[in-house]
Amino acid sequence: MRAFQVTSFDAPPEVVELPDPEPKPGEVLLDISACGLNFADLLMSTGRYQDTPEPPFTLGMEVCGTVAALGEGVTEPAIGTRVAVFGGQGGLAEKGCFPAALCRPVPDTMDDTSAAAFMVAYGTSHLVLTRRARLQEGETLLVLGAAGGVGLTAIEVGKALGARVIAVARGADKLEVAKAAGADHLIDSDTDDIKAAVKALGGADVVYDPVGGDAFKAALGACNREARVIVIGFASGDVPQIPANILLVKNITVIGFYWGGYLKFNAEALSDSLAELMEWHALGKLKPHVSHTLLLTDAAEALDLLRTRKSTGKVVVTP
């Protein structure tokens, strides 16, 4: 089979030929139909992600595929079942082995591409906004990087929870995508003063930040009292230092959130969250946005779309 592998952190990933894998006890073998890319894949390709394995390894954190074989002790999902799974790695390939316990059957209402683009982005936004930030109906949610993979899902989840959503993105085209996802107010980070614009709209009760850097600092300055600031990631490459005096004066809470970490200490929370999200999708409340679909042979180009911020929503690779 073909796989897109990191063979060394000093060289770019490449498509290689590998023997077909065989499932270990507790695993299933999938014929992979689609793999959703995440910013973490970029970090992992250079060894900068918190859960990066030692090379060689295959990139691709979340996939949709069909069960082709069962490892020892596995009775379900049955062979032939279409599933989605967050495996952490191994998705950018024609086949892959993943823990059976993490596989979720994909409903007929969801196509392969949407399923591969669904789990991490929607799971992140739903779990952090409901469990950690406890976003309430009528509150104002400020979403930075609003046209990105997690940003667009934060808009949709925020609206489903009854919030007013302010979207921050770069340029008119990306803001139009955020508007289509349901954002109530739009701020162009290329031309607008984020802090002043948010304050003019009444300030933010919850800030959703996958960007970091100057955008984080501006958003912190526009927070209302008792606001919650969610730290999702640092797409800007700048990890901000937080002035504790601002937190003190406004009673602000800063919340760190790593969705994949829940697999190690509370997988049930992930399962419950994804179950509700699947129901929302079936009801038409969620519409995954995939701006680019590329072949496995073009996986390097797919990663470059994330690196250069030329994509909106998700980028998906199909074998």
C-alpha atoms as a printed R data frame, in Angstrom:
    type eleno elety resid chain resno       x       y      z
1   ATOM     1    CA   MET     A     1   0.000   0.000  0.000
2   ATOM     2    CA   ARG     A     2   0.957   3.666 -0.299
3   ATOM     3    CA   ALA     A     3   1.379   5.932  2.737
4   ATOM     4    CA   PHE     A     4   2.520   9.514  3.302
5   ATOM     5    CA   GLN     A     5   5.285   9.156  5.866
6   ATOM     6    CA   VAL     A     6   7.650  11.215  7.958
7   ATOM     7    CA   THR     A     7  10.919   9.348  7.584
8   ATOM     8    CA   SER     A     8  13.025  12.057  9.266
9   ATOM     9    CA   PHE     A     9  12.327  15.420 10.855
10  ATOM    10    CA   ASP     A    10  15.108  16.828  8.657
11  ATOM    11    CA   ALA     A    11  13.356  15.863  5.395
12  ATOM    12    CA   PRO     A    12   9.869  16.559  4.012
13  ATOM    13    CA   PRO     A    13   7.292  13.741  4.282
14  ATOM    14    CA   GLU     A    14   6.934  11.553  1.203
15  ATOM    15    CA   VAL     A    15   4.702   8.893 -0.316
16  ATOM    16    CA   VAL     A    16   6.232   5.451  0.248
17  ATOM    17    CA   GLU     A    17   5.270   1.848 -0.482
18  ATOM    18    CA   LEU     A    18   4.659  -0.311  2.608
19  ATOM    19    CA   PRO     A    19   3.394  -3.843  3.259
20  ATOM    20    CA   ASP     A    20  -0.322  -4.031  3.959
21  ATOM    21    CA   PRO     A    21  -0.790  -3.812  7.745
22  ATOM    22    CA   GLU     A    22  -2.463  -6.503  9.856
23  ATOM    23    CA   PRO     A    23  -4.649  -5.594 12.834
24  ATOM    24    CA   LYS     A    24  -3.301  -6.366 16.302
25  ATOM    25    CA   PRO     A    25  -5.551  -7.545 19.149
26  ATOM    26    CA   GLY     A    26  -8.203  -4.895 19.787
27  ATOM    27    CA   GLU     A    27  -7.725  -3.270 16.379
28  ATOM    28    CA   VAL     A    28  -9.562  -3.162 13.070
29  ATOM    29    CA   LEU     A    29  -8.075  -2.812  9.597
30  ATOM    30    CA   LEU     A    30  -9.678  -0.060  7.536
31  ATOM    31    CA   ASP     A    31  -9.735   0.527  3.815
32  ATOM    32    CA   ILE     A    32  -9.318   4.295  4.128
33  ATOM    33    CA   SER     A    33 -11.587   6.441  1.975
34  ATOM    34    CA   ALA     A    34 -10.725   9.913  3.308
35  ATOM    35    CA   CYS     A    35  -8.388  11.598  5.792
36  ATOM    36    CA   GLY     A    36  -8.976  15.043  7.278
37  ATOM    37    CA   LEU     A    37  -5.902  17.216  7.830
38  ATOM    38    CA   ASN     A    38  -5.281  19.285 10.936
39  ATOM    39    CA   PHE     A    39  -2.773  21.971 11.865
40  ATOM    40    CA   ALA     A    40  -1.304  19.395 14.239
41  ATOM    41    CA   ASP     A    41  -0.215  17.358 11.194
42  ATOM    42    CA   LEU     A    42   2.014  20.255 10.171
43  ATOM    43    CA   LEU     A    43   3.564  20.415 13.624
44  ATOM    44    CA   MET     A    44   3.980  16.643 13.762
45  ATOM    45    CA   SER     A    45   5.791  16.573 10.408
46  ATOM    46    CA   THR     A    46   8.633  18.575 11.967
47  ATOM    47    CA   GLY     A    47   8.513  17.043 15.454
48  ATOM    48    CA   ARG     A    48   6.896  20.062 17.107
49  ATOM    49    CA   TYR     A    49   3.623  18.465 18.248
50  ATOM    50    CA   GLN     A    50   3.145  17.312 21.844
51  ATOM    51    CA   ASP     A    51   2.271  13.738 20.806
52  ATOM    52    CA   THR     A    52   4.741  13.244 17.954
53  ATOM    53    CA   PRO     A    53   5.998   9.652 17.559
54  ATOM    54    CA   GLU     A    54   9.514   8.772 16.474
55  ATOM    55    CA   PRO     A    55  10.031   8.435 12.679
56  ATOM    56    CA   PRO     A    56   9.153   6.678 10.553
57  ATOM    57    CA   PHE     A    57   5.408   7.171 10.941
58  ATOM    58    CA   THR     A    58   2.411   7.944  8.751
59  ATOM    59    CA   LEU     A    59   0.696  11.310  9.142
60  ATOM    60    CA   GLY     A    60  -3.079  11.738  9.290
61  ATOM    61    CA   MET     A    61  -4.989  12.024 12.560
62  ATOM    62    CA   GLU     A    62  -8.624  11.387 11.575
63  ATOM    63    CA   VAL     A    63 -10.104   9.133  8.916
64  ATOM    64    CA   CYS     A    64 -13.210   7.623  7.439
65  ATOM    65    CA   GLY     A    65 -12.980   4.086  6.107
66  ATOM    66    CA   THR     A    66 -14.575   0.676  5.817
67  ATOM    67    CA   VAL     A    67 -13.711  -2.158  8.180
68  ATOM    68    CA   ALA     A    68 -11.823  -4.818  6.184
69  ATOM    69    CA   ALA     A    69 -10.540  -7.131  8.938
70  ATOM    70    CA   LEU     A    70 -10.799  -7.636 12.707
71  ATOM    71    CA   GLY     A    71  -7.978  -8.168 15.152
72  ATOM    72    CA   GLU     A    72  -8.055 -10.789 17.876
73  ATOM    73    CA   GLY     A    73 -10.850 -10.212 20.390
74  ATOM    74    CA   VAL     A    74 -12.767  -7.742 18.197
75  ATOM    75    CA   THR     A    75 -16.384  -8.494 17.297
76  ATOM    76    CA   GLU     A    76 -17.521  -5.003 16.302
77  ATOM    77    CA   PRO     A    77 -17.673  -2.864 14.296
78  ATOM    78    CA   ALA     A    78 -18.385  -5.655 11.828
79  ATOM    79    CA   ILE     A    79 -16.520  -6.109  8.560
80  ATOM    80    CA   GLY     A    80 -18.066  -3.826  5.954
81  ATOM    81    CA   THR     A    81 -19.066  -1.125  8.461
82  ATOM    82    CA   ARG     A    82 -18.210   2.443  7.488
83  ATOM    83    CA   VAL     A    83 -16.577   4.201 10.456
84  ATOM    84    CA   ALA     A    84 -14.816   7.386 11.474
85  ATOM    85    CA   VAL     A    85 -11.904   7.287 13.893
86  ATOM    86    CA   PHE     A    86  -9.380   9.626 15.501
87  ATOM    87    CA   GLY     A    87  -6.225   7.551 15.575
88  ATOM    88    CA   GLY     A    88  -3.629  10.284 16.086
89  ATOM    89    CA   GLN     A    89  -1.570   9.064 13.102
90  ATOM    90    CA   GLY     A    90  -1.771   6.615 10.207
91  ATOM    91    CA   GLY     A    91  -4.583   8.207  8.200
92  ATOM    92    CA   LEU     A    92  -2.688   9.365  5.112
93  ATOM    93    CA   ALA     A    93  -2.551   5.899  3.605
94  ATOM    94    CA   GLU     A    94  -4.625   3.462  1.610
95  ATOM    95    CA   LYS     A    95  -5.068   1.187  4.637
96  ATOM    96    CA   GLY     A    96  -4.596   1.536  8.374
97  ATOM    97    CA   CYS     A    97  -5.096  -0.232 11.700
98  ATOM    98    CA   PHE     A    98  -6.896   1.570 14.508
99  ATOM    99    CA   PRO     A    99  -8.342   0.704 17.941
100 ATOM   100    CA   ALA     A   100 -11.807  -0.790 17.486
101 ATOM   101    CA   ALA     A   101 -13.033   0.988 20.617
102 ATOM   102    CA   LEU     A   102 -12.410   4.400 19.014
103 ATOM   103    CA   CYS     A   103 -14.316   3.678 15.793
104 ATOM   104    CA   ARG     A   104 -17.719   5.318 15.408
105 ATOM   105    CA   PRO     A   105 -20.180   4.085 12.754
106 ATOM   106    CA   VAL     A   106 -20.882   6.802 10.196
107 ATOM   107    CA   PRO     A   107 -24.583   7.462  9.530
108 ATOM   108    CA   ASP     A   108 -25.917   7.237  5.979
109 ATOM   109    CA   THR     A   109 -26.628  10.982  6.126
110 ATOM   110    CA   MET     A   110 -22.868  11.738  6.183
111 ATOM   111    CA   ASP     A   111 -20.515  11.190  3.228
112 ATOM   112    CA   ASP     A   112 -16.925   9.984  3.584
113 ATOM   113    CA   THR     A   113 -15.337  13.401  3.112
114 ATOM   114    CA   SER     A   114 -17.554  15.040  5.729
115 ATOM   115    CA   ALA     A   115 -16.928  12.187  8.171
116 ATOM   116    CA   ALA     A   116 -13.143  12.559  7.793
117 ATOM   117    CA   ALA     A   117 -13.452  16.305  8.402
118 ATOM   118    CA   PHE     A   118 -15.804  16.038 11.349
119 ATOM   119    CA   MET     A   119 -14.372  14.565 14.529
120 ATOM   120    CA   VAL     A   120 -11.476  16.815 15.587
121 ATOM   121    CA   ALA     A   121 -12.869  20.188 14.513
122 ATOM   122    CA   TYR     A   122 -16.448  19.749 15.686
123 ATOM   123    CA   GLY     A   123 -15.406  17.676 18.697
124 ATOM   124    CA   THR     A   124 -13.017  20.409 19.830
125 ATOM   125    CA   SER     A   125 -15.565  23.198 19.547
126 ATOM   126    CA   HIS     A   126 -18.458  21.297 21.100
127 ATOM   127    CA   LEU     A   127 -16.615  19.860 24.084
128 ATOM   128    CA   VAL     A   128 -14.775  23.037 25.017
129 ATOM   129    CA   LEU     A   129 -17.774  25.346 24.575
130 ATOM   130    CA   THR     A   130 -20.146  23.096 26.524
131 ATOM   131    CA   ARG     A   131 -17.938  21.404 29.122
132 ATOM   132    CA   ARG     A   132 -15.128  23.880 29.779
133 ATOM   133    CA   ALA     A   133 -16.347  27.367 28.841
134 ATOM   134    CA   ARG     A   134 -20.035  26.606 29.558
135 ATOM   135    CA   LEU     A   135 -21.214  29.006 26.884
136 ATOM   136    CA   GLN     A   136 -24.719  30.260 27.695
137 ATOM   137    CA   GLU     A   137 -27.568  31.336 25.438
138 ATOM   138    CA   GLY     A   138 -27.398  35.066 24.775
139 ATOM   139    CA   GLU     A   139 -23.665  35.392 25.503
140 ATOM   140    CA   THR     A   140 -21.219  36.812 22.966
141 ATOM   141    CA   LEU     A   141 -18.681  34.373 21.520
142 ATOM   142    CA   LEU     A   142 -15.605  35.848 19.819
143 ATOM   143    CA   VAL     A   143 -13.988  33.400 17.362
144 ATOM   144    CA   LEU     A   144 -10.455  34.101 16.151
145 ATOM   145    CA   GLY     A   145  -9.231  32.338 13.007
146 ATOM   146    CA   ALA     A   146 -12.904  31.970 12.195
147 ATOM   147    CA   ALA     A   147 -12.478  30.606  8.649
148 ATOM   148    CA   GLY     A   148 -10.159  27.788  9.690
149 ATOM   149    CA   GLY     A   149 -10.915  24.161 10.461
150 ATOM   150    CA   VAL     A   150 -11.904  24.621 14.098
151 ATOM   151    CA   GLY     A   151 -12.965  28.265 13.752
152 ATOM   152    CA   LEU     A   152 -15.875  27.539 11.423
153 ATOM   153    CA   THR     A   153 -17.121  24.767 13.691
154 ATOM   154    CA   ALA     A   154 -16.969  27.125 16.673
155 ATOM   155    CA   ILE     A   155 -19.299  29.497 14.818
156 ATOM   156    CA   GLU     A   156 -21.786  26.702 14.073
157 ATOM   157    CA   VAL     A   157 -21.666  25.209 17.572
158 ATOM   158    CA   GLY     A   158 -21.883  28.642 19.160
159 ATOM   159    CA   LYS     A   159 -24.977  29.499 17.145
160 ATOM   160    CA   ALA     A   160 -26.545  26.112 17.978
161 ATOM   161    CA   LEU     A   161 -26.027  26.941 21.671
162 ATOM   162    CA   GLY     A   162 -27.776  30.289 21.261
163 ATOM   163    CA   ALA     A   163 -24.776  32.647 21.355
164 ATOM   164    CA   ARG     A   164 -24.158  35.822 19.392
165 ATOM   165    CA   VAL     A   165 -21.001  35.178 17.352
166 ATOM   166    CA   ILE     A   166 -18.325  37.671 16.312
167 ATOM   167    CA   ALA     A   167 -15.972  36.186 13.692
168 ATOM   168    CA   VAL     A   168 -12.407  37.390 13.096
169 ATOM   169    CA   ALA     A   169 -10.644  36.298  9.892
170 ATOM   170    CA   ARG     A   170  -8.218  37.626  7.277
171 ATOM   171    CA   GLY     A   171  -9.756  39.207  4.188
172 ATOM   172    CA   ALA     A   172 -13.192  39.501  2.610
173 ATOM   173    CA   ASP     A   173 -13.249  35.991  1.126
174 ATOM   174    CA   LYS     A   174 -12.626  34.273  4.460
175 ATOM   175    CA   LEU     A   175 -15.100  36.540  6.225
176 ATOM   176    CA   GLU     A   176 -17.738  35.562  3.662
177 ATOM   177    CA   VAL     A   177 -17.167  31.912  4.578
178 ATOM   178    CA   ALA     A   178 -17.575  32.792  8.264
179 ATOM   179    CA   LYS     A   179 -20.768  34.674  7.499
180 ATOM   180    CA   ALA     A   180 -22.164  31.676  5.618
181 ATOM   181    CA   ALA     A   181 -21.461  29.545  8.720
182 ATOM   182    CA   GLY     A   182 -23.723  31.837 10.744
183 ATOM   183    CA   ALA     A   183 -21.531  34.592 12.211
184 ATOM   184    CA   ASP     A   184 -23.498  37.657 13.329
185 ATOM   185    CA   HIS     A   185 -20.620  40.163 13.087
186 ATOM   186    CA   LEU     A   186 -17.413  40.147 11.021
187 ATOM   187    CA   ILE     A   187 -14.002  41.665 11.774
188 ATOM   188    CA   ASP     A   188 -11.132  41.701  9.260
189 ATOM   189    CA   SER     A   189  -7.887  41.070 11.126
190 ATOM   190    CA   ASP     A   190  -5.913  42.504  8.195
191 ATOM   191    CA   THR     A   191  -7.498  45.955  8.384
192 ATOM   192    CA   ASP     A   192  -9.574  46.311 11.566
193 ATOM   193    CA   ASP     A   193  -8.559  47.048 15.140
194 ATOM   194    CA   ILE     A   194  -9.809  43.834 16.758
195 ATOM   195    CA   LYS     A   195  -9.913  45.187 20.298
196 ATOM   196    CA   ALA     A   196 -11.759  48.372 19.354
197 ATOM   197    CA   ALA     A   197 -14.182  46.579 17.043
198 ATOM   198    CA   VAL     A   198 -15.134  43.955 19.635
199 ATOM   199    CA   LYS     A   199 -15.560  46.550 22.378
200 ATOM   200    CA   ALA     A   200 -17.815  48.563 20.051
201 ATOM   201    CA   LEU     A   201 -19.984  45.456 19.741
202 ATOM   202    CA   GLY     A   202 -20.310  45.129 23.511
203 ATOM   203    CA   GLY     A   203 -17.256  42.997 24.308
204 ATOM   204    CA   ALA     A   204 -16.762  39.240 24.480
205 ATOM   205    CA   ASP     A   205 -18.025  36.796 27.103
206 ATOM   206    CA   VAL     A   206 -16.143  33.822 25.621
207 ATOM   207    CA   VAL     A   207 -13.067  33.985 23.361
208 ATOM   208    CA   TYR     A   208 -12.210  30.990 21.169
209 ATOM   209    CA   ASP     A   209  -8.562  31.271 20.121
210 ATOM   210    CA   PRO     A   210  -6.671  28.852 17.857
211 ATOM   211    CA   VAL     A   211  -4.354  31.669 16.717
212 ATOM   212    CA   GLY     A   212  -2.413  33.193 19.640
213 ATOM   213    CA   GLY     A   213  -0.054  36.114 19.123
214 ATOM   214    CA   ASP     A   214  -1.374  39.649 18.695
215 ATOM   215    CA   ALA     A   215  -4.932  38.439 18.112
216 ATOM   216    CA   PHE     A   216  -4.968  36.868 21.583
217 ATOM   217    CA   LYS     A   217  -3.742  40.097 23.169
218 ATOM   218    CA   ALA     A   218  -6.381  42.157 21.352
219 ATOM   219    CA   ALA     A   219  -9.163  39.742 22.309
220 ATOM   220    CA   LEU     A   220  -8.081  39.717 25.961
221 ATOM   221    CA   GLY     A   221  -8.367  43.496 25.996
222 ATOM   222    CA   ALA     A   222 -11.937  43.269 24.683
223 ATOM   223    CA   CYS     A   223 -13.194  40.785 27.292
224 ATOM   224    CA   ASN     A   224 -16.152  41.512 29.517
225 ATOM   225    CA   ARG     A   225 -16.020  40.818 33.237
226 ATOM   226    CA   GLU     A   226 -16.037  37.093 34.076
227 ATOM   227    CA   ALA     A   227 -15.150  36.255 30.480
228 ATOM   228    CA   ARG     A   228 -13.648  32.880 29.597
229 ATOM   229    CA   VAL     A   229 -10.726  32.766 27.153
230 ATOM   230    CA   ILE     A   230 -10.174  29.380 25.484
231 ATOM   231    CA   VAL     A   231  -6.642  28.572 24.320
232 ATOM   232    CA   ILE     A   232  -6.959  26.075 21.431
233 ATOM   233    CA   GLY     A   233  -3.647  26.524 19.628
234 ATOM   234    CA   PHE     A   234  -1.084  28.904 18.177
235 ATOM   235    CA   ALA     A   235  -1.474  29.008 14.402
236 ATOM   236    CA   SER     A   236   0.351  32.350 14.365
237 ATOM   237    CA   GLY     A   237   3.448  30.653 15.738
238 ATOM   238    CA   ASP     A   238   3.445  33.037 18.708
239 ATOM   239    CA   VAL     A   239   2.575  31.644 22.153
240 ATOM   240    CA   PRO     A   240   1.340  34.717 24.073
241 ATOM   241    CA   GLN     A   241   2.384  35.557 27.610
242 ATOM   242    CA   ILE     A   242  -0.692  36.408 29.677
243 ATOM   243    CA   PRO     A   243  -0.635  39.527 31.892
244 ATOM   244    CA   ALA     A   244  -2.143  38.222 35.134
245 ATOM   245    CA   ASN     A   245  -3.202  41.696 36.265
246 ATOM   246    CA   ILE     A   246  -5.837  41.826 33.489
247 ATOM   247    CA   LEU     A   247  -7.214  38.472 34.622
248 ATOM   248    CA   LEU     A   248  -7.407  39.730 38.171
249 ATOM   249    CA   VAL     A   249  -9.090  43.065 37.482
250 ATOM   250    CA   LYS     A   250 -11.805  41.599 35.212
251 ATOM   251    CA   ASN     A   251 -12.160  38.183 36.898
252 ATOM   252    CA   ILE     A   252 -11.237  36.513 33.597
253 ATOM   253    CA   THR     A   253 -10.650  32.772 33.315
254 ATOM   254    CA   VAL     A   254  -8.154  31.366 30.785
255 ATOM   255    CA   ILE     A   255  -8.908  27.774 29.755
256 ATOM   256    CA   GLY     A   256  -6.427  25.478 28.045
257 ATOM   257    CA   PHE     A   257  -7.963  22.781 25.857
258 ATOM   258    CA   TYR     A   258  -6.494  19.772 24.039
259 ATOM   259    CA   TRP     A   259  -9.233  17.565 22.559
260 ATOM   260    CA   GLY     A   260  -7.028  14.539 21.904
261 ATOM   261    CA   GLY     A   261  -5.888  14.512 25.520
262 ATOM   262    CA   TYR     A   262  -9.329  13.349 26.619
263 ATOM   263    CA   LEU     A   263  -8.629   9.947 25.050
264 ATOM   264    CA   LYS     A   264  -6.203   9.307 27.897
265 ATOM   265    CA   PHE     A   265  -8.291  10.413 30.879
266 ATOM   266    CA   ASN     A   266 -11.963  10.769 29.882
267 ATOM   267    CA   ALA     A   267 -12.780   9.090 26.564
268 ATOM   268    CA   GLU     A   268 -16.448   8.923 27.605
269 ATOM   269    CA   ALA     A   269 -16.667  12.721 27.411
270 ATOM   270    CA   LEU     A   270 -15.495  12.560 23.796
271 ATOM   271    CA   SER     A   271 -17.971   9.814 22.943
272 ATOM   272    CA   ASP     A   272 -20.916  11.663 24.470
273 ATOM   273    CA   SER     A   273 -19.937  14.872 22.684
274 ATOM   274    CA   LEU     A   274 -19.566  13.171 19.299
275 ATOM   275    CA   ALA     A   275 -22.883  11.368 19.728
276 ATOM   276    CA   GLU     A   276 -24.660  14.695 20.176
277 ATOM   277    CA   LEU     A   277 -22.794  16.193 17.225
278 ATOM   278    CA   MET     A   278 -23.844  13.311 14.977
279 ATOM   279    CA   GLU     A   279 -27.457  13.982 15.972
280 ATOM   280    CA   TRP     A   280 -27.038  17.673 15.168
281 ATOM   281    CA   HIS     A   281 -25.606  16.790 11.753
282 ATOM   282    CA   ALA     A   282 -28.525  14.456 11.014
283 ATOM   283    CA   LEU     A   283 -30.894  17.311 11.910
284 ATOM   284    CA   GLY     A   284 -29.114  19.658  9.488
285 ATOM   285    CA   LYS     A   285 -27.658  21.921 12.188
286 ATOM   286    CA   LEU     A   286 -24.064  21.329 11.068
287 ATOM   287    CA   LYS     A   287 -22.649  21.560  7.554
288 ATOM   288    CA   PRO     A   288 -18.947  20.604  7.365
289 ATOM   289    CA   HIS     A   289 -17.009  22.945  5.099
290 ATOM   290    CA   VAL     A   290 -14.244  21.327  3.023
291 ATOM   291    CA   SER     A   291 -12.452  23.809  0.783
292 ATOM   292    CA   HIS     A   292 -10.036  21.338 -0.848
293 ATOM   293    CA   THR     A   293 -10.026  17.608 -1.571
294 ATOM   294    CA   LEU     A   294  -6.752  16.185 -2.912
295 ATOM   295    CA   LEU     A   295  -5.293  12.777 -3.741
296 ATOM   296    CA   LEU     A   296  -2.749  10.988 -1.568
297 ATOM   297    CA   THR     A   297  -0.080  11.700 -4.181
298 ATOM   298    CA   ASP     A   298  -0.732  15.405 -3.545
299 ATOM   299    CA   ALA     A   299  -0.579  15.188  0.262
300 ATOM   300    CA   ALA     A   300   2.405  17.561  0.409
301 ATOM   301    CA   GLU     A   301   0.359  20.163 -1.459
302 ATOM   302    CA   ALA     A   302  -2.530  19.552  0.943
303 ATOM   303    CA   LEU     A   303  -0.304  20.281  3.950
304 ATOM   304    CA   ASP     A   304   1.013  23.376  2.214
305 ATOM   305    CA   LEU     A   305  -2.545  24.718  1.960
306 ATOM   306    CA   LEU     A   306  -2.635  24.704  5.760
307 ATOM   307    CA   ARG     A   307   0.856  26.142  6.078
308 ATOM   308    CA   THR     A   308   0.103  29.074  3.762
309 ATOM   309    CA   ARG     A   309  -3.446  29.561  5.107
310 ATOM   310    CA   LYS     A   310  -4.962  29.239  1.659
311 ATOM   311    CA   SER     A   311  -7.701  26.871  2.808
312 ATOM   312    CA   THR     A   312 -10.948  27.501  4.633
313 ATOM   313    CA   GLY     A   313 -12.616  24.926  6.842
314 ATOM   314    CA   LYS     A   314 -10.972  21.570  6.261
315 ATOM   315    CA   VAL     A   315  -8.594  20.007  3.739
316 ATOM   316    CA   VAL     A   316  -9.264  16.315  3.017
317 ATOM   317    CA   VAL     A   317  -7.029  13.767  1.291
318 ATOM   318    CA   THR     A   318  -8.466  10.699 -0.458
319 ATOM   319    CA   PRO     A   319  -6.343   7.660 -1.368
